[in-house]
Structures are given as structure tokens and as C-alpha cells.
Coordinates of C-alpha atoms in Angstrom, one line a residue:
M29 CA 8.6 -14.6 -2.3
T30 CA 10.1 -17.4 -4.4
G31 CA 9.5 -20.9 -5.4
A32 CA 8.7 -23.2 -8.3
A33 CA 6.4 -22.0 -11.1
G34 CA 2.9 -22.7 -9.9
S35 CA 3.8 -22.6 -6.2
G36 CA 1.7 -19.4 -5.6
T37 CA 4.4 -16.7 -5.3
S38 CA 2.5 -14.2 -7.4
T39 CA -0.8 -14.9 -5.8
L40 CA 0.5 -14.7 -2.2
G41 CA 2.9 -11.8 -3.0
R42 CA 0.0 -9.7 -4.4
L43 CA -2.2 -10.5 -1.4
L44 CA 0.6 -9.7 1.1
A45 CA 1.5 -6.4 -0.7
T46 CA -2.1 -5.3 -0.7
R47 CA -2.7 -6.1 2.9
L48 CA 0.6 -4.7 4.1
G49 CA 0.3 -1.5 2.0
A50 CA 3.5 -2.5 0.2
V51 CA 4.6 -2.1 -3.4
F52 CA 4.3 -5.4 -5.4
Q53 CA 6.9 -6.3 -8.0
E54 CA 6.7 -9.4 -10.2
A55 CA 10.3 -10.5 -11.0
D56 CA 9.2 -11.8 -14.4
D57 CA 8.0 -8.3 -15.3
I58 CA 11.6 -7.2 -15.0
Y59 CA 13.2 -10.4 -16.3
W60 CA 11.2 -10.5 -19.6
L61 CA 10.7 -7.9 -22.3
D62 CA 7.1 -7.2 -23.2
T63 CA 6.6 -9.4 -26.3
T64 CA 3.6 -11.0 -28.1
P65 CA 3.5 -13.9 -27.3
P66 CA 4.9 -13.2 -23.8
F67 CA 8.1 -14.6 -22.3
Q68 CA 10.1 -14.8 -25.5
K69 CA 12.9 -12.4 -25.0
K70 CA 14.9 -11.7 -21.8
R71 CA 16.2 -8.3 -20.7
S72 CA 19.9 -8.1 -20.3
K73 CA 21.3 -8.9 -16.8
E74 CA 22.5 -5.3 -16.5
K75 CA 19.1 -3.8 -17.3
R76 CA 17.4 -6.3 -14.9
R77 CA 19.7 -5.3 -12.1
E78 CA 19.2 -1.6 -12.8
M79 CA 15.4 -1.9 -12.8
M80 CA 15.2 -4.1 -9.7
S81 CA 17.7 -1.8 -7.8
E82 CA 15.6 1.2 -8.7
T83 CA 12.4 -0.6 -7.5
I84 CA 14.1 -1.6 -4.2
R85 CA 15.5 1.9 -3.7
D86 CA 12.2 3.7 -4.5
A87 CA 9.9 1.5 -2.4
N88 CA 9.5 2.0 1.4
F89 CA 8.0 -1.5 1.7
L90 CA 8.3 -4.0 -1.1
V91 CA 7.1 -7.6 -1.9
V92 CA 8.9 -9.2 -4.8
A93 CA 7.5 -12.4 -6.3
G94 CA 9.5 -14.7 -8.4
S95 CA 13.1 -15.7 -8.8
V96 CA 16.0 -13.3 -8.5
M97 CA 18.7 -16.0 -8.5
S98 CA 21.9 -14.9 -10.4
W99 CA 20.8 -11.2 -10.4
G100 CA 23.8 -10.2 -8.2
E101 CA 24.4 -10.3 -4.5
D102 CA 23.2 -6.7 -4.1
I103 CA 19.8 -7.7 -5.3
E104 CA 19.7 -11.2 -3.9
D105 CA 20.6 -10.0 -0.4
A106 CA 18.5 -6.8 -0.4
F107 CA 15.5 -8.4 1.4
D108 CA 14.6 -8.5 5.1
A109 CA 13.1 -12.0 4.7
I110 CA 12.5 -14.6 1.9
V111 CA 9.3 -16.7 1.8
F112 CA 10.0 -19.9 -0.1
L113 CA 6.8 -21.6 -1.3
T114 CA 6.7 -25.3 -2.1
A115 CA 3.8 -27.4 -3.4
P116 CA 3.5 -30.9 -4.8
A117 CA 4.3 -31.1 -8.6
R118 CA 0.7 -32.2 -9.4
T119 CA -0.7 -29.1 -7.6
R120 CA 1.8 -26.8 -9.3
L121 CA 1.1 -28.2 -12.8
E122 CA -2.7 -27.9 -12.3
R123 CA -2.3 -24.3 -11.2
I124 CA -0.1 -23.5 -14.2
K125 CA -2.6 -25.0 -16.6
H126 CA -5.5 -23.0 -15.0
R127 CA -3.5 -19.8 -15.0
D128 CA -2.3 -20.2 -18.6
I129 CA -5.8 -20.9 -19.9
Q130 CA -7.1 -17.9 -18.0
Q131 CA -4.3 -15.5 -19.2
F132 CA -3.4 -16.8 -22.6
G133 CA -6.3 -19.1 -23.7
A134 CA -4.0 -22.2 -23.9
V135 CA -1.4 -24.1 -22.1
D136 CA 2.2 -24.0 -23.4
P137 CA 3.4 -27.6 -23.4
A138 CA 7.1 -26.7 -23.4
F139 CA 6.6 -24.5 -20.3
L140 CA 4.6 -27.3 -18.6
E141 CA 7.4 -29.8 -19.4
W142 CA 10.0 -27.4 -18.0
A143 CA 8.0 -26.8 -14.8
A144 CA 7.4 -30.5 -14.3
Q145 CA 11.2 -31.0 -14.0
Y146 CA 11.6 -28.6 -11.0
D147 CA 11.7 -31.2 -8.2
D148 CA 14.1 -33.6 -10.0
G149 CA 16.0 -31.2 -12.1
G150 CA 19.7 -30.5 -11.7
M151 CA 21.4 -27.3 -11.1
E152 CA 20.6 -25.8 -14.5
G153 CA 17.8 -23.3 -14.6
R154 CA 15.3 -23.1 -11.7
S155 CA 15.1 -26.3 -9.8
L156 CA 14.6 -27.4 -6.2
A157 CA 18.3 -28.2 -5.8
R158 CA 19.3 -24.8 -7.1
H159 CA 16.7 -23.0 -5.0
N160 CA 17.9 -24.8 -1.9
A161 CA 21.5 -24.0 -2.6
W162 CA 20.7 -20.3 -3.3
L163 CA 18.5 -20.0 -0.1
A164 CA 21.4 -21.4 2.0
E165 CA 23.6 -18.5 0.9
R166 CA 21.1 -15.7 1.7
S167 CA 21.8 -13.3 4.5
C168 CA 18.2 -12.9 5.7
P169 CA 15.8 -15.3 7.4
V170 CA 14.1 -17.8 5.0
L171 CA 10.5 -19.0 5.8
A172 CA 9.6 -22.2 3.9
I173 CA 5.9 -22.8 3.5
E174 CA 4.1 -25.6 1.7
S175 CA 1.5 -23.6 -0.3
I176 CA -1.4 -26.1 -0.4
Q177 CA -3.7 -24.0 1.8
E178 CA -5.8 -21.1 0.7
P179 CA -3.9 -17.8 0.2
D180 CA -5.5 -16.2 3.2
M181 CA -4.2 -18.9 5.5
L182 CA -0.7 -18.7 3.9
A183 CA -0.7 -14.9 4.4
Q184 CA -1.6 -15.4 8.1
Q185 CA 1.3 -17.9 8.4
V186 CA 3.7 -15.3 6.9
Y187 CA 2.4 -12.6 9.3
D188 CA 2.7 -14.8 12.3
S189 CA 6.2 -16.2 11.4
L190 CA 7.7 -12.9 10.4
G191 CA 6.0 -10.7 13.0
L192 CA 4.3 -8.5 10.4
A193 CA 1.4 -6.3 11.2
Q194 CA -1.4 -6.1 8.6
G195 CA -1.9 -2.6 7.2

């Protein structure tokens, strides 16, 4: 499950994992060290790869939400399918504001500015162009969904498109 910040990867990923009886892993929980405030210090690439490889190996059925671009081919091609969520920038930014206020009590203007550049950004960092290039290189099916519907409807679309049976 991947897409821009605010596209709904965590929400839909958690929902799918719960309904399918799968393990849920948020990529950011591996990418970032636990700091206060959060998201200040990255784990080393080697440690991220080690942790994600262990998670993949230990889970019978796994849903990963977030970006694993540049984590290494063994990680990036370890999935049976990739769900790529898109949403209009306005929708994504409103979701980010709501989430940040709920989780942290305030919105981080620098993060909001970074997230706003996703659609028009170049190949540096996470951008639509970079995501599309990365997805084109994957060895598994990619399901692109515009995530403007309610999570239940999105989950049904994933089940139907990927032929998944709810647990």
C-alpha cells in the first residue's frame, strides 16, 4: 500500500490487515527512529532493510503501508501486489492537517509544504513522478485507486480487484 502522504495508505492498510487477518506494518515505523518530536531521525538503510526483511519473513500474510522506495530490490519486490493510492492534493492536505492535529496537537508547516509538492515535484524525495517510475519497475501487479471514497468502499475495491477473500 503506497501513495502520497495523506492518500490513505495507513488507514486502508490497517483496515485491510484487520479484515484479512494479516499483520500490519507501517513503513514509517521502520524508517524513523522513535524520537520526540517524531520523524526527526532516520534509521540507517541497513537497519531498515534488516527490520523489514525480518517482518516479511515472519509474517504469513502482511500488509505494508507507506513507501519502501530505495530500500533494495529484495524488499521492493517482496510483495504479491501493490496498491497505489492517489487523491487530489487538496484532499490529501486536509487529511494531513486533521491527522496531525489529532496525533500531535498541531500541524507541521514544513511537512505540509513538502506534501503539497508531491504532484508537481521532481524525482527527488517522494513525488508522483518518482512513484510512477518505481511502480513501473515492480515485478508484481499494481492496482491504482483514487482514494476519495470511504475506506470500506476502497477495501471492497481491493478485494474485488485482487481476488482476496475477507477473513
